[in-house]
mmCIF file of C-alpha atoms and ligand atoms in Angstrom:
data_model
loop_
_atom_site.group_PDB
_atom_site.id
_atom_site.type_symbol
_atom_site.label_atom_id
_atom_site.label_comp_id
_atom_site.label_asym_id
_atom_site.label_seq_id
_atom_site.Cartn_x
_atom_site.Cartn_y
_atom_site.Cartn_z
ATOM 1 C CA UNK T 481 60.106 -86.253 89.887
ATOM 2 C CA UNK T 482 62.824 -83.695 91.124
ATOM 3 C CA UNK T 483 66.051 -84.705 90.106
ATOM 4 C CA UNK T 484 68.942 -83.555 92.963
ATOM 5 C CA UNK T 485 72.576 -83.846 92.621
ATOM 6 C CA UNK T 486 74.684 -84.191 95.611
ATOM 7 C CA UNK T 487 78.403 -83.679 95.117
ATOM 8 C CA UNK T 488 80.753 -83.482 98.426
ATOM 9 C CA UNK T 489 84.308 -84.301 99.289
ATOM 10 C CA UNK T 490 85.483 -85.384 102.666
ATOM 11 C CA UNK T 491 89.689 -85.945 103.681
ATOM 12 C CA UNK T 492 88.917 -87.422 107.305
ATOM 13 C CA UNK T 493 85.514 -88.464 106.821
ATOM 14 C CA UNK T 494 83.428 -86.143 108.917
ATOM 15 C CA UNK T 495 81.560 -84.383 105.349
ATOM 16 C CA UNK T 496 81.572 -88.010 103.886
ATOM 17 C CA UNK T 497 79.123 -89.013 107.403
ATOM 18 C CA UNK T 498 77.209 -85.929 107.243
ATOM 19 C CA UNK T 499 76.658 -86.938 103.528
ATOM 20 C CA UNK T 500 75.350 -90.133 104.485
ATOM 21 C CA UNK T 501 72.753 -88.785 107.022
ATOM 22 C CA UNK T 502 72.156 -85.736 104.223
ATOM 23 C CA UNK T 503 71.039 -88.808 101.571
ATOM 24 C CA UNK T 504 69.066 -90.218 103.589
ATOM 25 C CA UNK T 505 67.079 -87.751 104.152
ATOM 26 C CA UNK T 506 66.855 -87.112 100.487
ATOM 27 C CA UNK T 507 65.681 -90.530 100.111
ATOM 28 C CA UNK T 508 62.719 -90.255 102.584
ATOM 29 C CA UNK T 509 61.434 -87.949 99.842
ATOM 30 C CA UNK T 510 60.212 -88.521 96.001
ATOM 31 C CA UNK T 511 63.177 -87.387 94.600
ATOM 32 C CA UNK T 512 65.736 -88.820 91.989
ATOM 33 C CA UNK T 513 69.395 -88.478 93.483
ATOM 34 C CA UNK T 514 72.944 -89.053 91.862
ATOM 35 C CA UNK T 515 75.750 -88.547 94.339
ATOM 36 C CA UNK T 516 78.963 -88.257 92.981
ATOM 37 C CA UNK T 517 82.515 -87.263 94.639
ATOM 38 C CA UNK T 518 83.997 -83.448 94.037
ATOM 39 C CA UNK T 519 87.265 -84.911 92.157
ATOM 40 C CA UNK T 520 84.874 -86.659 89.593
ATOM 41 C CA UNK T 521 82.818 -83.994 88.919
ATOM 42 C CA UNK T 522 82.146 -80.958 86.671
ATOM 43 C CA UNK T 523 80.038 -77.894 86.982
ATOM 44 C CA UNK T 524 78.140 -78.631 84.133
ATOM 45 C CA UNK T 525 76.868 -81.757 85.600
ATOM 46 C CA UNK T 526 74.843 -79.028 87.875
ATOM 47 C CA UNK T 527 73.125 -78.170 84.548
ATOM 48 C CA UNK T 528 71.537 -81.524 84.435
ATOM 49 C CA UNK T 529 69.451 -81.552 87.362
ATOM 50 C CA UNK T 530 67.087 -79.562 89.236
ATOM 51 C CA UNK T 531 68.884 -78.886 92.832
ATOM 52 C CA UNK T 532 72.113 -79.567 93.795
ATOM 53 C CA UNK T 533 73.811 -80.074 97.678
ATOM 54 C CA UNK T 534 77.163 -79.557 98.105
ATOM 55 C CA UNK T 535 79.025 -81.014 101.019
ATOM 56 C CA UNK T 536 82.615 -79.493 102.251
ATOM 57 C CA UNK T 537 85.078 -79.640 104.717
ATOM 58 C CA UNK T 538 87.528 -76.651 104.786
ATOM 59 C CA UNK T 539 91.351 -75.972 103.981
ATOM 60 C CA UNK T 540 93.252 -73.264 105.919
ATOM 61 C CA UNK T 541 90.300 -71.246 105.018
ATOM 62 C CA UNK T 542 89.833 -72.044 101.357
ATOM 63 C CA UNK T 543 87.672 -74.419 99.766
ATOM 64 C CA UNK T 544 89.830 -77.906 99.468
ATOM 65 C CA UNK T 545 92.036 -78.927 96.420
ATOM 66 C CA UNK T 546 89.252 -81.604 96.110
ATOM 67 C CA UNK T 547 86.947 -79.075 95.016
ATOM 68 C CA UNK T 548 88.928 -76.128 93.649
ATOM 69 C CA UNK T 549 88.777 -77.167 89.938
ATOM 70 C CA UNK T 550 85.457 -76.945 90.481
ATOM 71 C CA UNK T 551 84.871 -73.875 92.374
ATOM 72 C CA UNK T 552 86.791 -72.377 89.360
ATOM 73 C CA UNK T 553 85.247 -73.446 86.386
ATOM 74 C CA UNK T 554 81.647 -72.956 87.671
ATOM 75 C CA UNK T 555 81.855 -69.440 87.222
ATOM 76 C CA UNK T 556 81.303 -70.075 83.114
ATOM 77 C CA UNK T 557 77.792 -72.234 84.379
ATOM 78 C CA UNK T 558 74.529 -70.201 84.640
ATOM 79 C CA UNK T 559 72.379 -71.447 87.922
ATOM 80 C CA UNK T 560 69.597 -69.476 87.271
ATOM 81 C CA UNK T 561 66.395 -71.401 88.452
ATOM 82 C CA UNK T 562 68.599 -74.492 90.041
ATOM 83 C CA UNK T 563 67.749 -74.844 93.525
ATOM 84 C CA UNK T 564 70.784 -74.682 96.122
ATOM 85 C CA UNK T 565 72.168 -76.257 100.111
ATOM 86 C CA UNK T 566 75.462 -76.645 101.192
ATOM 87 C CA UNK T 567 76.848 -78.322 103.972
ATOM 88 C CA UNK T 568 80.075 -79.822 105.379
ATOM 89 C CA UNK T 569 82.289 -80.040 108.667
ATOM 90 C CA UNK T 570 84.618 -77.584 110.113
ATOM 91 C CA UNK T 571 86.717 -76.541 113.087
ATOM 92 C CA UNK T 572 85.428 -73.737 115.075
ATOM 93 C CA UNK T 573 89.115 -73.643 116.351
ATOM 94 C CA UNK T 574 89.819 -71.689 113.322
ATOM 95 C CA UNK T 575 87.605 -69.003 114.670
ATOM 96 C CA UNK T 576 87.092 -66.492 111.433
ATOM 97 C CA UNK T 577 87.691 -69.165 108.995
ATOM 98 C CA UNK T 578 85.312 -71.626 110.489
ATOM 99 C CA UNK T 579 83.562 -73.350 107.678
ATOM 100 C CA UNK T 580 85.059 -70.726 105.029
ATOM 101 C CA UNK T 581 84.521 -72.665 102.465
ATOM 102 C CA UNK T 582 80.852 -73.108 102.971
ATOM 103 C CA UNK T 583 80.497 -69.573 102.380
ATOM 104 C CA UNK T 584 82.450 -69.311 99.320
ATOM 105 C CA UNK T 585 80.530 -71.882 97.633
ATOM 106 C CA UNK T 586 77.192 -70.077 98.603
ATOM 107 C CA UNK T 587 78.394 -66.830 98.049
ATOM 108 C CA UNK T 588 79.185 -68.126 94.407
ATOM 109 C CA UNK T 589 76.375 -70.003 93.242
ATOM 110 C CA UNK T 590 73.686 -67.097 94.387
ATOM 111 C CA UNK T 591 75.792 -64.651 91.960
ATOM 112 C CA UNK T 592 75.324 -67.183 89.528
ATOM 113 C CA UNK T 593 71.739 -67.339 89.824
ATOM 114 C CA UNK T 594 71.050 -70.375 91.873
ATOM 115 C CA UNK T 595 68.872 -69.865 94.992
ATOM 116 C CA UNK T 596 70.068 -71.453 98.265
ATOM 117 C CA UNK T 597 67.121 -72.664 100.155
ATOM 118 C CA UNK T 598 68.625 -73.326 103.456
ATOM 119 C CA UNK T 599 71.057 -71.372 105.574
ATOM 120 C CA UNK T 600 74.576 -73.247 105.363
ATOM 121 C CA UNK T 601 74.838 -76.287 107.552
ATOM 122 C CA UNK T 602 78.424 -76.068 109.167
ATOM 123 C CA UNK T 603 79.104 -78.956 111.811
ATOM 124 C CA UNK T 604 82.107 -78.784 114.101
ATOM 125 C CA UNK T 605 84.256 -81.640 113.188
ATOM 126 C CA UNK T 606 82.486 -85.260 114.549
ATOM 127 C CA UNK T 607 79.205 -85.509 113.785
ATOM 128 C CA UNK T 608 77.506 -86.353 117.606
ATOM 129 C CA UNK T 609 74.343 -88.312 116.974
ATOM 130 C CA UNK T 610 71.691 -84.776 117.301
ATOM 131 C CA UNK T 611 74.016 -83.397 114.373
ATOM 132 C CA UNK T 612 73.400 -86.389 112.200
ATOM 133 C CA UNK T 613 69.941 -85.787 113.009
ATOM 134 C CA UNK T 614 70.156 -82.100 111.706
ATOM 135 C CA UNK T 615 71.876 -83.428 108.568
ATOM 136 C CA UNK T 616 68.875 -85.955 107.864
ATOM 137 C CA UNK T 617 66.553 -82.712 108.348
ATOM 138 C CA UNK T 618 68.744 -80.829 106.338
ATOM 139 C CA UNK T 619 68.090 -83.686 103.263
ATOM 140 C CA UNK T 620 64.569 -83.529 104.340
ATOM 141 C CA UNK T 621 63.278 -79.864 104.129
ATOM 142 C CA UNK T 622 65.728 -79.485 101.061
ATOM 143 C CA UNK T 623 63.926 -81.946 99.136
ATOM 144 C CA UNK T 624 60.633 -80.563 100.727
ATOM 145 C CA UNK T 625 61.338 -77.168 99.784
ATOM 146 C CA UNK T 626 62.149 -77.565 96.355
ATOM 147 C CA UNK T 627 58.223 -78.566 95.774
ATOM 148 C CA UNK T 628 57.413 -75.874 97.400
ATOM 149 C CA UNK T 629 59.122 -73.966 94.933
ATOM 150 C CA UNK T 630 58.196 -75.129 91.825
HETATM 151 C C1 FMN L 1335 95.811 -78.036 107.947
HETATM 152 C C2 FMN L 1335 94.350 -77.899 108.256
HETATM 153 C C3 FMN L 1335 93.707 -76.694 108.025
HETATM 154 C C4 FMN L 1335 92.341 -76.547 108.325
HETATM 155 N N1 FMN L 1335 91.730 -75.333 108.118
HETATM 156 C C5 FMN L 1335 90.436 -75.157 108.484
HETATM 157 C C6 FMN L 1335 89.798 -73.892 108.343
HETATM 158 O O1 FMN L 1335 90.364 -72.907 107.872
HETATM 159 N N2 FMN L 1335 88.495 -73.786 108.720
HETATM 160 C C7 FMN L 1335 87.788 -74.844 109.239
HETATM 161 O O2 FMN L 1335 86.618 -74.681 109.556
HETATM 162 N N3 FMN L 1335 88.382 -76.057 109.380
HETATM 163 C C8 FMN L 1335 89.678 -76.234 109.021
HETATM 164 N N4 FMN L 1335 90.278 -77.460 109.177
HETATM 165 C C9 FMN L 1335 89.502 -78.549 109.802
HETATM 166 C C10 FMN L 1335 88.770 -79.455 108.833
HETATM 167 O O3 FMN L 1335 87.880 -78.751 108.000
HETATM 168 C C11 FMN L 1335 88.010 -80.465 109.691
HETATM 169 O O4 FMN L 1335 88.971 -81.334 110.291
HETATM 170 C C12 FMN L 1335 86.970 -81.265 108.961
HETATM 171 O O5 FMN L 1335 86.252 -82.051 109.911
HETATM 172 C C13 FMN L 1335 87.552 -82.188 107.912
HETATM 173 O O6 FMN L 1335 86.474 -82.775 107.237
HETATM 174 P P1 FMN L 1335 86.554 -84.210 106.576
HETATM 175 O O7 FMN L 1335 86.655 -85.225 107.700
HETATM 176 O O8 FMN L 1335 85.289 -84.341 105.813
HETATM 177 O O9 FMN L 1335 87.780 -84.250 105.714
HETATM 178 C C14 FMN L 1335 91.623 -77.639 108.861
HETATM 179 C C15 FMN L 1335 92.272 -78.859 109.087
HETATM 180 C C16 FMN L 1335 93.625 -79.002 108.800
HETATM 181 C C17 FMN L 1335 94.305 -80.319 109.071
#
């Protein structure tokens, strides 16, 4: 069984919703999941599984203090061969920096060797209830993809 880590961090609760829909769909599949909160994690915890999900909101265009121990220290973690998603909610009022932080944390993890399977899944702010469906998907066809893969 593929073991997948999801680690995410939501302020307002938007992420921590898209999260929930984003399990569930990992749970429709035959996968082993630990889900665990940015603050109490480490990079090497990625080491530990075979895919990992990470789920952020965004910070006047940086990733959030939640996660920026993290962000940090992962650079001394090699992802080679770990399969990759990220996801998280934004506010496309920020116009350039709209989801920023998504794209740091993918732009990151495929230098350090992980491949990202799916294209970044940025939702603007509330979740309506088609979103929530696209985060379920998102679960779904990660989980789905990652037997394709091995
Ligand atoms: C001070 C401040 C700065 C923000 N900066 C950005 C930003 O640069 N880019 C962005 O997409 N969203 C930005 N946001 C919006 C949050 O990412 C958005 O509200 C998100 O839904 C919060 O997610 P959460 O409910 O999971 O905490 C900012 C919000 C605040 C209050």
């Amino acid at each position: 069984m593929k073991k997948i880590i999801l680690i995410y961090t939501s302020m307002t609760g938007n992420t921590e919703m898209l999260a929930g829909e984003v399990i569930k769909g990992l749970e429709q599949m035959n996968v082993e999941l630990t889900v665990k909160e940015a603050f109490d994690s480490l990079p090497t915890d990625l080491l530990d599984y075979d895919g990992f999900i990470i789920g952020t909101y965004t910070w006047e265009g940086e990733v959030p203090n939640e996660f920026m121990d993290f962000f940090e220290e992962l650079d001394h973690v090699d992802l080679s061969g770990k399969k990759a998603a990220v996801f998280g909610s934004g506010d496309s009022y920020y116009g350039s920096t709209y989801g920023a932080a998504l794209r740091f944390f993918t732009e990151k993890i495929t230098l350090l060797g992980a491949e990202v399977l799916l294209p970044n899944l940025v939702i603007d702010l509330y979740p309506e209830d088609a979103e929530l469906e696209q985060c379920l998907e998102f679960g779904r066809t990660f989980a789905e993809l990652m037997f394709d893969n091995s």
